[in-house]
XYZ file of C-alpha atoms in Angstrom:
82
model
C 89.082 79.792 105.374
C 88.647 83.560 105.782
C 91.843 84.083 107.750
C 94.226 86.866 107.553
C 97.558 85.660 107.970
C 100.605 87.966 108.122
C 103.571 86.992 107.239
C 107.331 88.040 107.743
C 110.212 87.079 105.352
C 109.735 85.947 101.877
C 113.397 85.557 100.256
C 114.839 82.149 101.382
C 117.418 83.903 104.025
C 118.423 87.304 104.963
C 119.734 90.101 102.605
C 118.451 88.468 99.428
C 115.449 89.046 97.361
C 115.477 85.331 95.948
C 112.712 83.410 96.280
C 113.418 80.294 94.546
C 113.493 77.881 96.708
C 111.721 79.931 99.369
C 109.837 78.324 102.027
C 107.480 81.213 102.209
C 105.898 80.494 98.359
C 104.906 76.908 99.702
C 103.232 78.232 102.674
C 101.681 81.411 101.203
C 100.343 78.891 98.259
C 98.956 76.503 100.752
C 96.941 79.271 102.508
C 95.446 80.774 99.463
C 94.088 77.086 98.455
C 92.466 77.339 102.092
C 90.925 80.042 101.560
C 93.695 82.577 103.455
C 94.253 86.083 102.741
C 98.168 86.958 102.903
C 99.556 90.103 104.158
C 103.178 90.379 103.713
C 106.556 92.141 104.598
C 110.330 91.461 103.654
C 113.129 94.734 103.528
C 114.728 92.896 100.514
C 112.384 90.868 98.534
C 109.084 92.717 97.595
C 109.718 93.569 94.162
C 110.661 89.647 93.363
C 107.325 89.212 95.390
C 105.342 91.487 93.124
C 107.360 89.947 89.890
C 106.457 86.179 90.701
C 102.794 86.581 92.043
C 101.638 90.280 90.273
C 98.623 91.732 91.499
C 96.466 89.193 93.480
C 93.040 89.702 96.218
C 94.876 87.809 98.650
C 97.577 89.448 98.212
C 98.399 92.510 99.813
C 102.379 93.604 100.493
C 103.555 95.980 102.809
C 106.520 98.469 103.415
C 106.672 97.793 107.031
C 106.304 94.634 108.783
C 103.731 96.088 111.499
C 101.682 97.469 109.216
C 101.086 93.639 108.247
C 100.246 92.780 111.818
C 96.908 95.019 111.617
C 93.743 93.107 111.925
C 95.975 89.491 110.804
C 94.708 86.130 112.625
C 98.421 84.935 113.045
C 101.952 85.599 112.388
C 104.918 83.761 110.833
C 107.930 84.288 110.214
C 109.649 82.636 107.661
C 112.809 84.184 106.884
C 115.791 85.494 110.004
C 116.680 89.043 109.697
C 119.530 90.181 110.860
């Protein structure tokens, strides 16, 4: 509770914005249920994440992978980037 988790990769695989079966969705929802805040970046799936989750106080989407690391307690890499 009260932790900020940085997340790289929202889509289920590289070079796509498809989040339907993405592990990131279950992970983010579990983190939110535990009281954590998520800072996320994905080079392809940012728009899809906004569509699915909308504006939330416990989710911040960034245009830079490095920006999500600032003040994060941990980093989780969910999608292999190429």
